[in-house]
């Protein structure tokens, strides 16, 4: 973690701190990552550091489907994330992207949950205000419950095929 990376339970008030916290929580993950975001455009996943962090996580985790992502719209992923699409293709057996059901696309919160105990939550998708919770199973469980509801109704996208995927 750098000096600019928010510490546990810090209120995050800028997109740069949010992106630093996202990389920090991915680096902390050992087994599972769940990501819920409208389109991934505000996360640093396409950056070289983001790709390196995701690939290191995918190699660390022993679980089959260890990285699950729900987005509301795949347009950004299709048009602006070639490295992430390549990673998705290479690790299709380890990571899955789904598009949320139409009735869930008005979701305001964005979050990342790592190992069922760490959570980064952005309270409103249009604002940078967020909170990072480390070793907080209660906070993580709240978002995981929401994630599982979204996941069950979301439609899988297949790697490579014009993201439909």
Tab-separated table of C-alpha atoms in Angstrom:
chain	number	residue	atom	x	y	z
A	1	UNK	CA	0.000	0.000	0.000
A	2	UNK	CA	1.219	3.462	-0.789
A	3	UNK	CA	0.842	6.446	1.519
A	4	UNK	CA	-2.059	7.612	-0.641
A	5	UNK	CA	-3.926	4.308	-0.383
A	6	UNK	CA	-6.835	4.625	2.044
A	7	UNK	CA	-6.496	2.643	5.247
A	8	UNK	CA	-9.154	0.390	6.757
A	9	UNK	CA	-12.450	2.174	7.331
A	10	UNK	CA	-11.251	5.415	5.764
A	11	UNK	CA	-13.832	7.485	3.984
A	12	UNK	CA	-12.654	7.884	0.402
A	13	UNK	CA	-13.521	11.145	-1.290
A	14	UNK	CA	-11.734	11.085	-4.651
A	15	UNK	CA	-11.615	8.803	-7.675
A	16	UNK	CA	-7.839	8.472	-7.423
A	17	UNK	CA	-8.105	7.203	-3.823
A	18	UNK	CA	-10.961	4.923	-4.887
A	19	UNK	CA	-8.793	3.439	-7.637
A	20	UNK	CA	-5.883	2.984	-5.208
A	21	UNK	CA	-8.211	1.233	-2.767
A	22	UNK	CA	-9.528	-1.029	-5.550
A	23	UNK	CA	-5.995	-2.157	-6.382
A	24	UNK	CA	-5.249	-2.634	-2.677
A	25	UNK	CA	-8.267	-4.878	-2.119
A	26	UNK	CA	-7.436	-6.951	-5.223
A	27	UNK	CA	-3.867	-7.338	-3.930
A	28	UNK	CA	-5.246	-8.495	-0.568
A	29	UNK	CA	-7.530	-11.173	-2.085
A	30	UNK	CA	-6.398	-14.791	-1.795
A	31	UNK	CA	-9.462	-16.875	-2.721
A	32	UNK	CA	-12.395	-14.904	-4.147
A	33	UNK	CA	-13.247	-11.548	-5.684
A	34	UNK	CA	-16.729	-10.281	-6.466
A	35	UNK	CA	-17.044	-7.014	-8.360
A	36	UNK	CA	-20.284	-5.145	-9.011
A	37	UNK	CA	-20.006	-2.027	-11.137
A	38	UNK	CA	-22.126	-0.331	-13.805
A	39	UNK	CA	-19.470	-0.670	-16.526
A	40	UNK	CA	-15.980	-0.915	-14.920
A	41	UNK	CA	-15.030	2.500	-16.342
A	42	UNK	CA	-14.136	4.034	-12.956
A	43	UNK	CA	-12.067	1.052	-11.799
A	44	UNK	CA	-8.365	0.688	-12.690
A	45	UNK	CA	-8.819	-2.840	-14.055
A	46	UNK	CA	-7.647	-2.028	-17.591
A	47	UNK	CA	-4.494	-0.288	-16.379
A	48	UNK	CA	-1.224	-2.251	-16.399
A	49	UNK	CA	-1.310	-2.292	-12.577
A	50	UNK	CA	-4.918	-3.515	-12.607
A	51	UNK	CA	-4.217	-6.310	-15.087
A	52	UNK	CA	-1.121	-7.346	-13.111
A	53	UNK	CA	-3.109	-7.384	-9.850
A	54	UNK	CA	-5.945	-9.428	-11.378
A	55	UNK	CA	-3.579	-11.900	-13.020
A	56	UNK	CA	-1.615	-12.348	-9.783
A	57	UNK	CA	-4.895	-12.977	-7.955
A	58	UNK	CA	-6.047	-15.503	-10.576
A	59	UNK	CA	-2.772	-17.364	-10.138
A	60	UNK	CA	-2.971	-17.193	-6.309
A	61	UNK	CA	-6.481	-18.528	-5.914
A	62	UNK	CA	-6.998	-22.265	-6.061
A	63	UNK	CA	-10.728	-21.918	-6.741
A	64	UNK	CA	-12.296	-22.593	-10.123
A	65	UNK	CA	-14.590	-19.559	-10.487
A	66	UNK	CA	-12.689	-17.219	-8.168
A	67	UNK	CA	-13.383	-13.894	-9.922
A	68	UNK	CA	-16.993	-12.936	-10.621
A	69	UNK	CA	-17.987	-9.613	-12.127
A	70	UNK	CA	-21.479	-8.170	-12.633
A	71	UNK	CA	-21.840	-5.114	-14.868
A	72	UNK	CA	-24.938	-3.311	-16.080
A	73	UNK	CA	-23.471	-2.512	-19.481
A	74	UNK	CA	-20.609	-4.232	-21.362
A	75	UNK	CA	-20.007	-1.400	-23.861
A	76	UNK	CA	-17.008	0.026	-21.987
A	77	UNK	CA	-15.537	-3.437	-21.559
A	78	UNK	CA	-15.980	-4.230	-25.256
A	79	UNK	CA	-14.685	-0.932	-26.592
A	80	UNK	CA	-12.059	0.215	-24.100
A	81	UNK	CA	-10.684	-2.817	-22.241
A	82	UNK	CA	-8.690	-5.023	-24.637
A	83	UNK	CA	-6.302	-6.205	-21.898
A	84	UNK	CA	-9.170	-7.153	-19.618
A	85	UNK	CA	-10.939	-8.992	-22.462
A	86	UNK	CA	-7.697	-10.898	-23.194
A	87	UNK	CA	-7.426	-11.787	-19.504
A	88	UNK	CA	-11.045	-12.925	-19.503
A	89	UNK	CA	-10.356	-15.122	-22.521
A	90	UNK	CA	-7.158	-16.580	-21.057
A	91	UNK	CA	-8.749	-17.254	-17.664
A	92	UNK	CA	-12.300	-18.067	-18.766
A	93	UNK	CA	-12.252	-21.076	-16.424
A	94	UNK	CA	-11.368	-18.838	-13.451
A	95	UNK	CA	-13.346	-15.651	-14.069
A	96	UNK	CA	-16.852	-14.849	-15.251
A	97	UNK	CA	-18.554	-11.645	-16.326
A	98	UNK	CA	-22.327	-11.345	-16.274
A	99	UNK	CA	-24.677	-8.552	-17.291
A	100	UNK	CA	-27.266	-7.661	-14.674
A	101	UNK	CA	-30.950	-8.199	-15.288
A	102	UNK	CA	-32.746	-5.121	-16.597
A	103	UNK	CA	-34.583	-4.559	-13.296
A	104	UNK	CA	-31.258	-4.316	-11.420
A	105	UNK	CA	-29.578	-1.784	-13.689
A	106	UNK	CA	-30.617	1.180	-11.571
A	107	UNK	CA	-28.400	-0.045	-8.724
A	108	UNK	CA	-26.616	2.964	-7.230
A	109	UNK	CA	-23.807	1.232	-5.289
A	110	UNK	CA	-20.590	-0.245	-6.666
A	111	UNK	CA	-18.470	-2.643	-4.645
A	112	UNK	CA	-15.647	-5.139	-4.543
A	113	UNK	CA	-15.627	-7.952	-1.993
A	114	UNK	CA	-12.486	-9.999	-1.376
A	115	UNK	CA	-12.423	-13.343	0.431
A	116	UNK	CA	-15.818	-12.664	2.054
A	117	UNK	CA	-14.174	-10.326	4.583
A	118	UNK	CA	-12.864	-7.195	2.816
A	119	UNK	CA	-15.071	-4.681	1.033
A	120	UNK	CA	-14.687	-1.507	-0.958
A	121	UNK	CA	-18.031	0.182	-1.506
A	122	UNK	CA	-18.806	3.306	-3.501
A	123	UNK	CA	-22.096	4.628	-2.183
A	124	UNK	CA	-23.318	6.093	-5.461
A	125	UNK	CA	-22.019	5.195	-8.881
A	126	UNK	CA	-21.807	8.837	-9.969
A	127	UNK	CA	-19.868	10.061	-6.922
A	128	UNK	CA	-16.380	9.161	-5.677
A	129	UNK	CA	-17.426	8.817	-2.010
A	130	UNK	CA	-16.538	5.316	-0.804
A	131	UNK	CA	-15.399	3.271	2.198
A	132	UNK	CA	-12.796	0.531	2.479
A	133	UNK	CA	-13.458	-2.111	5.153
A	134	UNK	CA	-10.687	-4.614	5.897
A	135	UNK	CA	-11.376	-7.763	7.941
A	136	UNK	CA	-15.045	-6.863	8.258
A	137	UNK	CA	-17.140	-9.955	7.495
A	138	UNK	CA	-20.331	-8.094	8.446
A	139	UNK	CA	-19.780	-5.359	5.849
A	140	UNK	CA	-18.682	-7.910	3.263
A	141	UNK	CA	-21.710	-10.144	3.936
A	142	UNK	CA	-24.094	-7.259	3.284
A	143	UNK	CA	-22.643	-6.682	-0.180
A	144	UNK	CA	-22.265	-10.404	-0.910
A	145	UNK	CA	-25.954	-10.975	-0.256
A	146	UNK	CA	-26.743	-8.242	-2.752
A	147	UNK	CA	-24.183	-9.623	-5.209
A	148	UNK	CA	-25.651	-13.140	-5.094
A	149	UNK	CA	-29.107	-11.747	-5.871
A	150	UNK	CA	-27.698	-9.896	-8.881
A	151	UNK	CA	-25.599	-12.903	-9.957
A	152	UNK	CA	-28.549	-15.294	-9.992
A	153	UNK	CA	-30.551	-13.068	-12.350
A	154	UNK	CA	-27.637	-11.852	-14.480
A	155	UNK	CA	-26.899	-13.203	-17.947
A	156	UNK	CA	-23.491	-14.705	-18.675
A	157	UNK	CA	-21.366	-13.221	-21.416
A	158	UNK	CA	-18.909	-15.385	-23.312
A	159	UNK	CA	-15.308	-14.302	-23.842
A	160	UNK	CA	-14.207	-13.021	-27.184
A	161	UNK	CA	-17.464	-13.028	-29.123
A	162	UNK	CA	-18.061	-9.273	-29.312
A	163	UNK	CA	-18.717	-9.410	-25.650
A	164	UNK	CA	-22.084	-10.422	-25.991
A	165	UNK	CA	-18.935	-10.813	-24.981
